[in-house]
Amino acid sequence: MPIPCLACDALFRPDEYFPACHDYDRRADLVSWTCPRCGNRDELRVFTGELVYGHARRGGFDAEDRVPVPGLRRRRHDARLDITLDGTTWRVPARARRPAKAPGSLRGL
């Protein structure tokens, strides 16, 4: 099943689409994806059987588009998200957390 880029309408096989998933924000449960064709960056959530495109907003998620992907599965880990389809698994590394700014720090001055 081809998966579309919502910006340029290009269609990708899963083995082209999922390697372009490059950043997983575990706290917000968002995957960043960059289109190999046009360079557009989307944020999406991976659910059983579908991809949901949208953006984080005020502690929630505003879904804009849904793309059914029959057989799609996900598994969350501390340092990555595993996406599985048709016996193949792609690992999306978790976004590195930025260290908290210490109180009274002079950083940024």
Coordinates of N, CA, C and O in Angstrom, one line a residue, residues 1-106:
M1 N 0.8 -1.2 0.0 CA 0.0 0.0 0.0 C 0.9 1.2 0.0 O 1.7 1.4 0.9
P2 N 0.7 2.1 -1.0 CA 1.5 3.4 -1.0 C 1.0 4.4 0.1 O -0.1 4.4 0.4
I3 N 2.0 5.1 0.6 CA 1.7 6.1 1.7 C 2.1 7.4 1.1 O 3.2 7.6 0.6
P4 N 1.2 8.4 1.2 CA 1.4 9.7 0.5 C 2.1 10.7 1.3 O 2.1 10.7 2.6
C5 N 2.8 11.6 0.6 CA 3.3 12.9 1.2 C 2.1 13.8 1.0 O 1.6 14.0 -0.1
L6 N 1.6 14.4 2.1 CA 0.5 15.3 2.0 C 0.8 16.6 1.4 O -0.1 17.4 1.0
A7 N 2.1 17.0 1.3 CA 2.5 18.2 0.7 C 2.6 18.2 -0.9 O 2.1 19.0 -1.6
C8 N 3.3 17.1 -1.4 CA 3.5 17.0 -2.8 C 2.8 15.9 -3.5 O 2.9 15.7 -4.7
D9 N 2.0 15.1 -2.7 CA 1.2 14.0 -3.3 C 2.0 12.9 -3.8 O 1.5 12.0 -4.5
A10 N 3.3 12.8 -3.6 CA 4.2 11.7 -4.0 C 3.7 10.5 -3.1 O 3.3 10.6 -2.0
L11 N 3.8 9.3 -3.7 CA 3.4 8.1 -3.1 C 4.7 7.2 -2.8 O 5.6 7.1 -3.7
F12 N 4.8 6.7 -1.6 CA 6.0 5.9 -1.2 C 5.6 4.5 -0.7 O 4.5 4.3 0.0
R13 N 6.4 3.5 -1.1 CA 6.3 2.2 -0.5 C 6.7 2.3 1.0 O 7.5 3.2 1.3
P14 N 6.3 1.4 1.8 CA 6.7 1.5 3.3 C 8.2 1.5 3.4 O 8.7 2.2 4.3
D15 N 8.9 0.7 2.6 CA 10.4 0.7 2.7 C 11.1 2.0 2.3 O 12.2 2.3 2.6
E16 N 10.3 2.9 1.7 CA 10.8 4.3 1.3 C 10.3 5.3 2.4 O 11.0 6.2 2.7
Y17 N 9.1 5.1 2.9 CA 8.4 6.0 3.8 C 9.0 6.0 5.2 O 9.4 7.0 5.7
F18 N 9.0 4.8 5.8 CA 9.4 4.7 7.2 C 10.9 5.0 7.5 O 11.1 5.5 8.6
P19 N 11.8 4.8 6.6 CA 13.2 5.2 6.9 C 13.3 6.7 7.0 O 14.3 7.3 7.6
A20 N 12.4 7.5 6.4 CA 12.4 8.9 6.5 C 11.8 9.5 7.8 O 11.8 10.7 8.0
C21 N 11.3 8.6 8.7 CA 10.9 8.9 10.0 C 12.2 9.0 10.9 O 12.9 8.1 11.0
H22 N 12.5 10.2 11.4 CA 13.8 10.4 11.9 C 13.9 10.9 13.4 O 14.9 11.0 14.0
D23 N 12.8 11.2 14.0 CA 12.8 11.7 15.3 C 11.5 11.4 16.1 O 10.4 11.7 15.6
Y24 N 11.6 10.8 17.2 CA 10.5 10.4 18.0 C 10.5 11.2 19.3 O 11.4 11.1 20.1
D25 N 9.4 12.0 19.5 CA 9.2 12.7 20.8 C 8.3 11.8 21.6 O 7.1 11.8 21.5
R26 N 8.9 11.0 22.5 CA 8.1 10.1 23.3 C 7.1 10.8 24.2 O 6.0 10.3 24.4
R27 N 7.5 11.9 24.8 CA 6.6 12.6 25.7 C 5.3 13.0 25.0 O 4.2 12.9 25.5
A28 N 5.4 13.5 23.8 CA 4.3 14.0 23.0 C 3.7 12.9 22.1 O 2.7 13.0 21.4
D29 N 4.5 11.7 22.0 CA 4.1 10.6 21.1 C 4.0 11.0 19.7 O 3.1 10.7 19.0
L30 N 5.0 11.9 19.2 CA 5.0 12.4 17.9 C 6.3 11.9 17.1 O 7.4 11.9 17.7
V31 N 6.1 11.5 15.9 CA 7.2 11.1 15.0 C 7.4 12.3 14.0 O 6.4 12.8 13.4
S32 N 8.6 12.7 13.7 CA 8.9 13.6 12.7 C 9.3 12.9 11.4 O 10.0 11.9 11.5
W33 N 8.7 13.3 10.3 CA 9.0 12.6 9.0 C 9.3 13.7 8.0 O 8.6 14.8 8.0
T34 N 10.3 13.5 7.2 CA 10.7 14.5 6.1 C 10.6 13.8 4.8 O 11.2 12.7 4.6
C35 N 9.8 14.3 3.9 CA 9.5 13.8 2.6 C 10.8 13.7 1.8 O 11.5 14.7 1.6
P36 N 11.2 12.5 1.3 CA 12.4 12.3 0.5 C 12.3 13.1 -0.8 O 13.3 13.4 -1.4
R37 N 11.1 13.4 -1.3 CA 10.9 14.0 -2.6 C 11.0 15.5 -2.5 O 11.7 16.2 -3.2
C38 N 10.1 16.1 -1.6 CA 10.0 17.6 -1.6 C 10.6 18.2 -0.4 O 10.8 19.4 -0.3
G39 N 11.0 17.4 0.7 CA 11.6 18.0 1.8 C 10.7 18.5 2.9 O 11.1 19.0 3.9
N40 N 9.4 18.4 2.6 CA 8.4 18.9 3.6 C 8.5 18.0 4.9 O 8.7 16.8 4.8
R41 N 8.4 18.7 6.1 CA 8.5 17.9 7.3 C 7.1 17.9 7.9 O 6.4 18.9 8.0
D42 N 6.6 16.7 8.3 CA 5.4 16.5 9.0 C 5.6 15.9 10.4 O 6.6 15.2 10.6
E43 N 4.6 16.1 11.2 CA 4.6 15.4 12.5 C 3.4 14.5 12.5 O 2.3 14.9 12.0
L44 N 3.6 13.3 13.0 CA 2.5 12.4 12.9 C 2.5 11.4 14.1 O 3.5 11.4 14.8
R45 N 1.4 10.8 14.3 CA 1.3 9.7 15.4 C 1.1 8.4 14.6 O 0.3 8.4 13.6
V46 N 1.7 7.4 15.1 CA 1.6 6.1 14.5 C 0.6 5.3 15.5 O 0.9 5.2 16.7
F47 N -0.4 4.8 14.9 CA -1.4 4.0 15.6 C -1.5 2.6 14.9 O -1.1 2.5 13.8
T48 N -2.2 1.7 15.6 CA -2.4 0.4 14.9 C -3.3 0.7 13.7 O -4.4 1.2 13.9
G49 N -2.8 0.3 12.5 CA -3.6 0.5 11.3 C -3.7 1.8 10.7 O -4.4 2.0 9.7
E50 N -3.1 2.9 11.3 CA -3.2 4.2 10.6 C -2.1 5.1 11.1 O -1.5 5.0 12.1
L51 N -1.8 6.1 10.2 CA -1.0 7.2 10.5 C -1.9 8.5 10.7 O -2.8 8.7 9.8
V52 N -1.6 9.2 11.7 CA -2.4 10.4 11.9 C -1.5 11.6 11.9 O -0.6 11.8 12.7
Y53 N -1.7 12.5 10.9 CA -0.9 13.7 10.8 C -1.6 14.9 11.5 O -2.8 15.0 11.6
G54 N -0.8 15.7 12.1 CA -1.3 16.9 12.8 C -0.1 17.6 13.5 O 1.0 17.6 13.0
H55 N -0.4 18.2 14.6 CA 0.6 18.9 15.4 C 0.2 19.0 16.9 O -1.0 19.0 17.2
A56 N 1.2 19.1 17.7 CA 1.0 19.3 19.1 C 0.4 20.7 19.4 O 0.8 21.6 18.8
R57 N -0.5 20.7 20.3 CA -1.1 22.0 20.7 C -1.6 21.9 22.1 O -2.5 21.1 22.4
R58 N -1.1 22.8 22.9 CA -1.6 23.0 24.3 C -1.7 21.7 25.1 O -2.7 21.4 25.6
G59 N -0.7 20.9 25.0 CA -0.7 19.6 25.7 C -1.5 18.5 25.1 O -1.5 17.4 25.6
G60 N -2.0 18.8 23.9 CA -2.8 17.8 23.2 C -2.3 17.6 21.8 O -1.1 17.9 21.5
F61 N -3.1 17.1 20.9 CA -2.7 16.9 19.5 C -3.9 17.2 18.6 O -5.0 16.7 18.9
D62 N -3.7 18.0 17.7 CA -4.7 18.4 16.7 C -4.5 17.5 15.4 O -3.5 17.7 14.7
A63 N -5.4 16.5 15.3 CA -5.3 15.7 14.1 C -5.9 16.4 12.9 O -6.9 17.0 13.0
E64 N -5.1 16.4 11.8 CA -5.6 17.0 10.5 C -5.9 16.0 9.4 O -6.9 16.2 8.7
D65 N -5.2 14.9 9.3 CA -5.4 13.9 8.3 C -5.1 12.6 8.8 O -4.2 12.4 9.7
R66 N -5.8 11.6 8.4 CA -5.6 10.2 8.7 C -5.4 9.4 7.5 O -6.1 9.5 6.5
V67 N -4.4 8.5 7.5 CA -4.1 7.6 6.4 C -4.1 6.2 6.9 O -3.3 5.8 7.7
P68 N -5.1 5.4 6.4 CA -5.1 4.0 6.9 C -3.9 3.2 6.3 O -3.6 3.4 5.1
V69 N -3.3 2.4 7.1 CA -2.2 1.5 6.7 C -2.5 0.2 7.4 O -2.0 -0.1 8.5
P70 N -3.2 -0.7 6.7 CA -3.6 -2.0 7.3 C -2.4 -2.8 7.7 O -1.4 -2.9 6.9
G71 N -2.5 -3.4 8.9 CA -1.4 -4.2 9.4 C -0.3 -3.5 10.1 O 0.6 -4.1 10.7
L72 N -0.4 -2.1 10.2 CA 0.6 -1.3 10.9 C 0.6 -1.5 12.4 O -0.5 -1.6 12.9
R73 N 1.7 -1.7 13.0 CA 1.8 -1.8 14.4 C 2.9 -0.9 15.0 O 3.8 -0.6 14.3
R74 N 2.8 -0.6 16.3 CA 3.9 0.2 16.9 C 4.2 -0.4 18.3 O 3.3 -1.0 18.9
R75 N 5.4 -0.1 18.7 CA 5.8 -0.4 20.1 C 6.7 0.6 20.6 O 7.8 0.9 20.0
R76 N 6.3 1.2 21.7 CA 7.1 2.3 22.4 C 8.2 1.7 23.3 O 7.9 0.8 24.0
H77 N 9.3 2.3 23.2 CA 10.5 2.0 24.1 C 10.9 3.3 24.7 O 10.6 4.4 24.2
D78 N 11.8 3.3 25.7 CA 12.4 4.5 26.3 C 13.2 5.3 25.3 O 13.1 6.5 25.3
A79 N 13.9 4.6 24.4 CA 14.8 5.4 23.5 C 14.4 5.3 22.0 O 15.2 5.8 21.2
R80 N 13.2 4.8 21.7 CA 12.8 4.7 20.3 C 11.4 4.2 20.2 O 10.7 3.8 21.2
L81 N 10.9 4.3 19.0 CA 9.6 3.8 18.6 C 9.8 2.8 17.5 O 10.5 3.1 16.6
D82 N 9.3 1.6 17.7 CA 9.4 0.6 16.6 C 8.1 0.6 15.9 O 7.0 0.5 16.4
I83 N 8.2 0.6 14.5 CA 7.1 0.6 13.6 C 7.2 -0.7 12.8 O 8.2 -0.9 12.2
T84 N 6.2 -1.5 12.8 CA 6.2 -2.8 12.2 C 5.1 -2.9 11.1 O 3.9 -2.6 11.4
L85 N 5.4 -3.4 9.9 CA 4.5 -3.6 8.9 C 5.0 -4.8 8.0 O 6.1 -4.7 7.6
D86 N 4.1 -5.7 7.7 CA 4.5 -6.9 6.9 C 5.8 -7.5 7.2 O 6.6 -7.9 6.4
G87 N 6.0 -7.7 8.5 CA 7.2 -8.4 9.0 C 8.5 -7.6 9.1 O 9.5 -8.1 9.5
T88 N 8.5 -6.4 8.7 CA 9.6 -5.5 8.7 C 9.4 -4.5 9.8 O 8.3 -3.9 10.0
T89 N 10.5 -4.2 10.6 CA 10.4 -3.2 11.7 C 11.4 -2.1 11.4 O 12.6 -2.3 11.1
W90 N 10.9 -0.9 11.6 CA 11.8 0.3 11.5 C 11.9 0.9 12.8 O 10.9 1.0 13.6
R91 N 13.0 1.4 13.2 CA 13.2 2.0 14.6 C 13.5 3.5 14.4 O 14.4 3.9 13.7
V92 N 12.6 4.2 15.1 CA 12.8 5.7 15.1 C 13.3 6.1 16.4 O 12.7 5.9 17.5
P93 N 14.5 6.7 16.4 CA 15.2 7.1 17.7 C 14.4 8.2 18.4 O 13.9 9.1 17.7
A94 N 14.5 8.1 19.7 CA 13.8 9.2 20.5 C 14.6 10.5 20.4 O 15.9 10.4 20.3
R95 N 13.9 11.6 20.4 CA 14.6 12.9 20.5 C 15.4 13.0 21.7 O 14.9 12.7 22.8
A96 N 16.6 13.5 21.6 CA 17.4 13.7 22.8 C 16.8 14.8 23.6 O 16.4 15.9 23.1
R97 N 16.8 14.6 24.9 CA 16.3 15.6 25.8 C 17.3 16.6 26.1 O 18.5 16.3 26.3
R98 N 16.9 17.9 26.1 CA 17.8 19.0 26.5 C 18.0 19.0 28.0 O 17.0 18.9 28.7
P99 N 19.2 19.2 28.4 CA 19.3 19.3 29.9 C 18.6 20.6 30.4 O 18.5 21.6 29.8
A100 N 18.1 20.4 31.6 CA 17.3 21.5 32.2 C 18.3 22.6 32.6 O 19.4 22.4 33.0
K101 N 17.9 23.8 32.5 CA 18.7 25.0 32.8 C 18.7 25.1 34.4 O 17.7 25.1 35.0
A102 N 19.9 25.1 34.9 CA 20.1 25.2 36.4 C 19.6 26.6 36.9 O 19.9 27.6 36.2
P103 N 19.0 26.7 38.0 CA 18.6 28.0 38.6 C 19.8 28.8 38.8 O 20.9 28.4 39.2
G104 N 19.7 30.1 38.4 CA 20.8 31.0 38.6 C 21.9 30.8 37.6 O 23.0 31.4 37.6
S105 N 21.7 30.0 36.6 CA 22.6 29.8 35.5 C 22.9 31.0 34.7 O 21.9 31.8 34.4
L106 N 24.1 31.2 34.2 CA 24.4 32.3 33.4 C 24.4 32.0 31.9 O 24.7 32.8 31.1

